[in-house]
Amino acid sequence: MDRLDPNTEHHPVVVAHQARRAADLQLRIADAITAFAGSMQFVYIHAVVFALWMLFVESDPWPKLTLVVSLEAIFLSTFVMIGQNRQASFQQAKADHDFVAQEQELKANTELTRAVHTLTADIHRQIVTGSVPTAPDQ
């Protein structure tokens, strides 16, 4: 995962996720491998290495090349799954955070709506009946 821009405000889950990943050596290694394996540099290096291998190293490169490419595919697919699991975990944490924030906002809005209703009823009562409501603690 890329470093966060310190000049930009980030979602709290993003900050926590980044800190957790930065603290774990295995996750940092997996992130570095995944970032490299998903780059064009990775493609270019493999194209050159495989071409050189087929031309200069082996007279019949297909059995070993097939083995190497298959093993590499196994490992790369594992890193893809690690990335997908990481993304799913991140999305769940963000969804949980957003749910809590929305519930708090709903509760605050409900309390404000009740307060507005009470004030509106008091104002209406004052205008219609001319009576002034007494404070609840009197």
CSV table of C-alpha atoms in Angstrom, one decimal:
chain,number,residue,atom,x,y,z
A,1,MET,CA,0.0,0.0,0.0
A,2,ASP,CA,1.3,3.5,-0.8
A,3,ARG,CA,2.3,5.9,1.9
A,4,LEU,CA,-0.4,8.3,3.0
A,5,ASP,CA,-0.1,11.9,2.0
A,6,PRO,CA,0.4,13.8,5.3
A,7,ASN,CA,-1.1,17.0,3.9
A,8,THR,CA,-4.4,15.2,3.2
A,9,GLU,CA,-7.1,14.2,5.7
A,10,HIS,CA,-7.7,10.5,5.6
A,11,HIS,CA,-10.5,8.2,6.8
A,12,PRO,CA,-9.7,6.9,10.3
A,13,VAL,CA,-9.9,3.3,9.0
A,14,VAL,CA,-7.4,4.1,6.2
A,15,VAL,CA,-4.9,5.5,8.8
A,16,ALA,CA,-5.4,2.5,11.1
A,17,HIS,CA,-5.1,0.0,8.2
A,18,GLN,CA,-1.9,1.7,7.0
A,19,ALA,CA,-0.4,1.7,10.5
A,20,ARG,CA,-1.2,-2.0,11.1
A,21,ARG,CA,0.3,-3.0,7.7
A,22,ALA,CA,3.4,-0.9,8.3
A,23,ALA,CA,3.9,-2.5,11.7
A,24,ASP,CA,3.9,-6.1,10.3
A,25,LEU,CA,7.1,-7.2,8.4
A,26,GLN,CA,5.3,-10.0,6.6
A,27,LEU,CA,2.6,-7.7,5.4
A,28,ARG,CA,5.2,-5.1,4.2
A,29,ILE,CA,7.0,-7.9,2.2
A,30,ALA,CA,3.7,-9.1,0.7
A,31,ASP,CA,2.8,-5.5,-0.2
A,32,ALA,CA,6.2,-5.0,-1.9
A,33,ILE,CA,5.9,-8.3,-3.8
A,34,THR,CA,2.3,-7.6,-4.9
A,35,ALA,CA,3.3,-4.0,-6.0
A,36,PHE,CA,6.2,-5.3,-8.0
A,37,ALA,CA,4.3,-8.2,-9.5
A,38,GLY,CA,1.5,-5.9,-10.6
A,39,SER,CA,3.9,-3.6,-12.5
A,40,MET,CA,5.0,-3.4,-16.1
A,41,GLN,CA,8.6,-3.7,-14.9
A,42,PHE,CA,7.7,-7.2,-13.8
A,43,VAL,CA,6.4,-8.0,-17.2
A,44,TYR,CA,9.4,-6.6,-19.0
A,45,ILE,CA,11.9,-8.4,-16.8
A,46,HIS,CA,10.1,-11.7,-17.2
A,47,ALA,CA,9.9,-11.3,-21.0
A,48,VAL,CA,13.7,-10.7,-21.2
A,49,VAL,CA,14.6,-13.5,-18.7
A,50,PHE,CA,12.4,-16.1,-20.4
A,51,ALA,CA,13.6,-15.1,-23.9
A,52,LEU,CA,17.3,-15.3,-22.8
A,53,TRP,CA,16.6,-18.6,-21.1
A,54,MET,CA,15.0,-20.1,-24.1
A,55,LEU,CA,17.7,-18.8,-26.5
A,56,PHE,CA,20.9,-19.3,-24.5
A,57,VAL,CA,20.5,-21.5,-21.3
A,58,GLU,CA,18.5,-24.5,-22.4
A,59,SER,CA,18.4,-26.4,-25.6
A,60,ASP,CA,15.0,-27.7,-24.8
A,61,PRO,CA,13.6,-25.1,-22.3
A,62,TRP,CA,10.0,-26.1,-22.2
A,63,PRO,CA,10.0,-28.7,-19.3
A,64,LYS,CA,11.9,-26.5,-16.9
A,65,LEU,CA,10.3,-23.3,-18.1
A,66,THR,CA,6.9,-24.8,-17.6
A,67,LEU,CA,7.8,-25.9,-14.1
A,68,VAL,CA,9.2,-22.4,-13.2
A,69,VAL,CA,6.3,-20.5,-14.7
A,70,SER,CA,3.8,-22.9,-12.9
A,71,LEU,CA,5.5,-22.4,-9.5
A,72,GLU,CA,5.7,-18.7,-10.1
A,73,ALA,CA,1.9,-18.6,-10.9
A,74,ILE,CA,1.2,-20.5,-7.7
A,75,PHE,CA,3.1,-18.0,-5.6
A,76,LEU,CA,1.7,-15.0,-7.5
A,77,SER,CA,-1.8,-16.2,-7.1
A,78,THR,CA,-1.2,-16.5,-3.4
A,79,PHE,CA,-0.1,-12.9,-3.3
A,80,VAL,CA,-3.2,-11.9,-5.2
A,81,MET,CA,-5.4,-13.7,-2.6
A,82,ILE,CA,-3.4,-12.0,0.2
A,83,GLY,CA,-4.2,-8.7,-1.5
A,84,GLN,CA,-7.9,-9.6,-1.9
A,85,ASN,CA,-8.2,-10.6,1.7
A,86,ARG,CA,-6.5,-7.4,2.7
A,87,GLN,CA,-8.9,-5.4,0.6
A,88,ALA,CA,-11.9,-7.3,2.0
A,89,SER,CA,-10.7,-6.7,5.6
A,90,PHE,CA,-10.2,-3.1,4.9
A,91,GLN,CA,-13.6,-2.7,3.3
A,92,GLN,CA,-15.3,-4.4,6.3
A,93,ALA,CA,-13.4,-2.2,8.8
A,94,LYS,CA,-14.4,0.9,6.8
A,95,ALA,CA,-18.0,-0.2,6.5
A,96,ASP,CA,-18.1,-0.9,10.3
A,97,HIS,CA,-16.7,2.6,11.0
A,98,ASP,CA,-19.1,4.3,8.6
A,99,PHE,CA,-22.1,2.4,10.1
A,100,VAL,CA,-21.1,3.6,13.7
A,101,ALA,CA,-20.6,7.1,12.4
A,102,GLN,CA,-24.0,7.1,10.6
A,103,GLU,CA,-25.8,5.7,13.7
A,104,GLN,CA,-24.3,8.5,15.8
A,105,GLU,CA,-25.4,11.1,13.3
A,106,LEU,CA,-28.9,9.6,13.1
A,107,LYS,CA,-29.1,9.7,16.9
A,108,ALA,CA,-28.0,13.3,17.0
A,109,ASN,CA,-30.4,14.3,14.2
A,110,THR,CA,-33.3,12.6,16.0
A,111,GLU,CA,-32.4,14.5,19.2
A,112,LEU,CA,-32.3,17.8,17.3
A,113,THR,CA,-35.6,17.0,15.6
A,114,ARG,CA,-37.2,16.3,18.9
A,115,ALA,CA,-35.8,19.6,20.3
A,116,VAL,CA,-37.1,21.5,17.3
A,117,HIS,CA,-40.5,19.9,17.7
A,118,THR,CA,-40.6,20.9,21.4
A,119,LEU,CA,-39.6,24.4,20.6
A,120,THR,CA,-42.1,24.7,17.8
A,121,ALA,CA,-44.9,23.4,20.0
A,122,ASP,CA,-43.9,25.9,22.7
A,123,ILE,CA,-43.9,28.8,20.2
A,124,HIS,CA,-47.2,27.7,18.8
A,125,ARG,CA,-48.7,27.4,22.3
A,126,GLN,CA,-47.4,30.9,23.1
A,127,ILE,CA,-48.8,32.4,20.0
A,128,VAL,CA,-52.2,30.6,20.0
A,129,THR,CA,-53.0,30.6,23.7
A,130,GLY,CA,-50.7,33.4,24.9
A,131,SER,CA,-49.4,31.3,27.8
A,132,VAL,CA,-45.8,31.0,28.6
A,133,PRO,CA,-44.6,27.5,29.3
A,134,THR,CA,-42.9,26.9,32.7
A,135,ALA,CA,-39.5,25.4,32.9
A,136,PRO,CA,-39.5,21.7,33.8
A,137,ASP,CA,-37.3,22.2,36.9
A,138,GLN,CA,-39.6,24.9,38.5
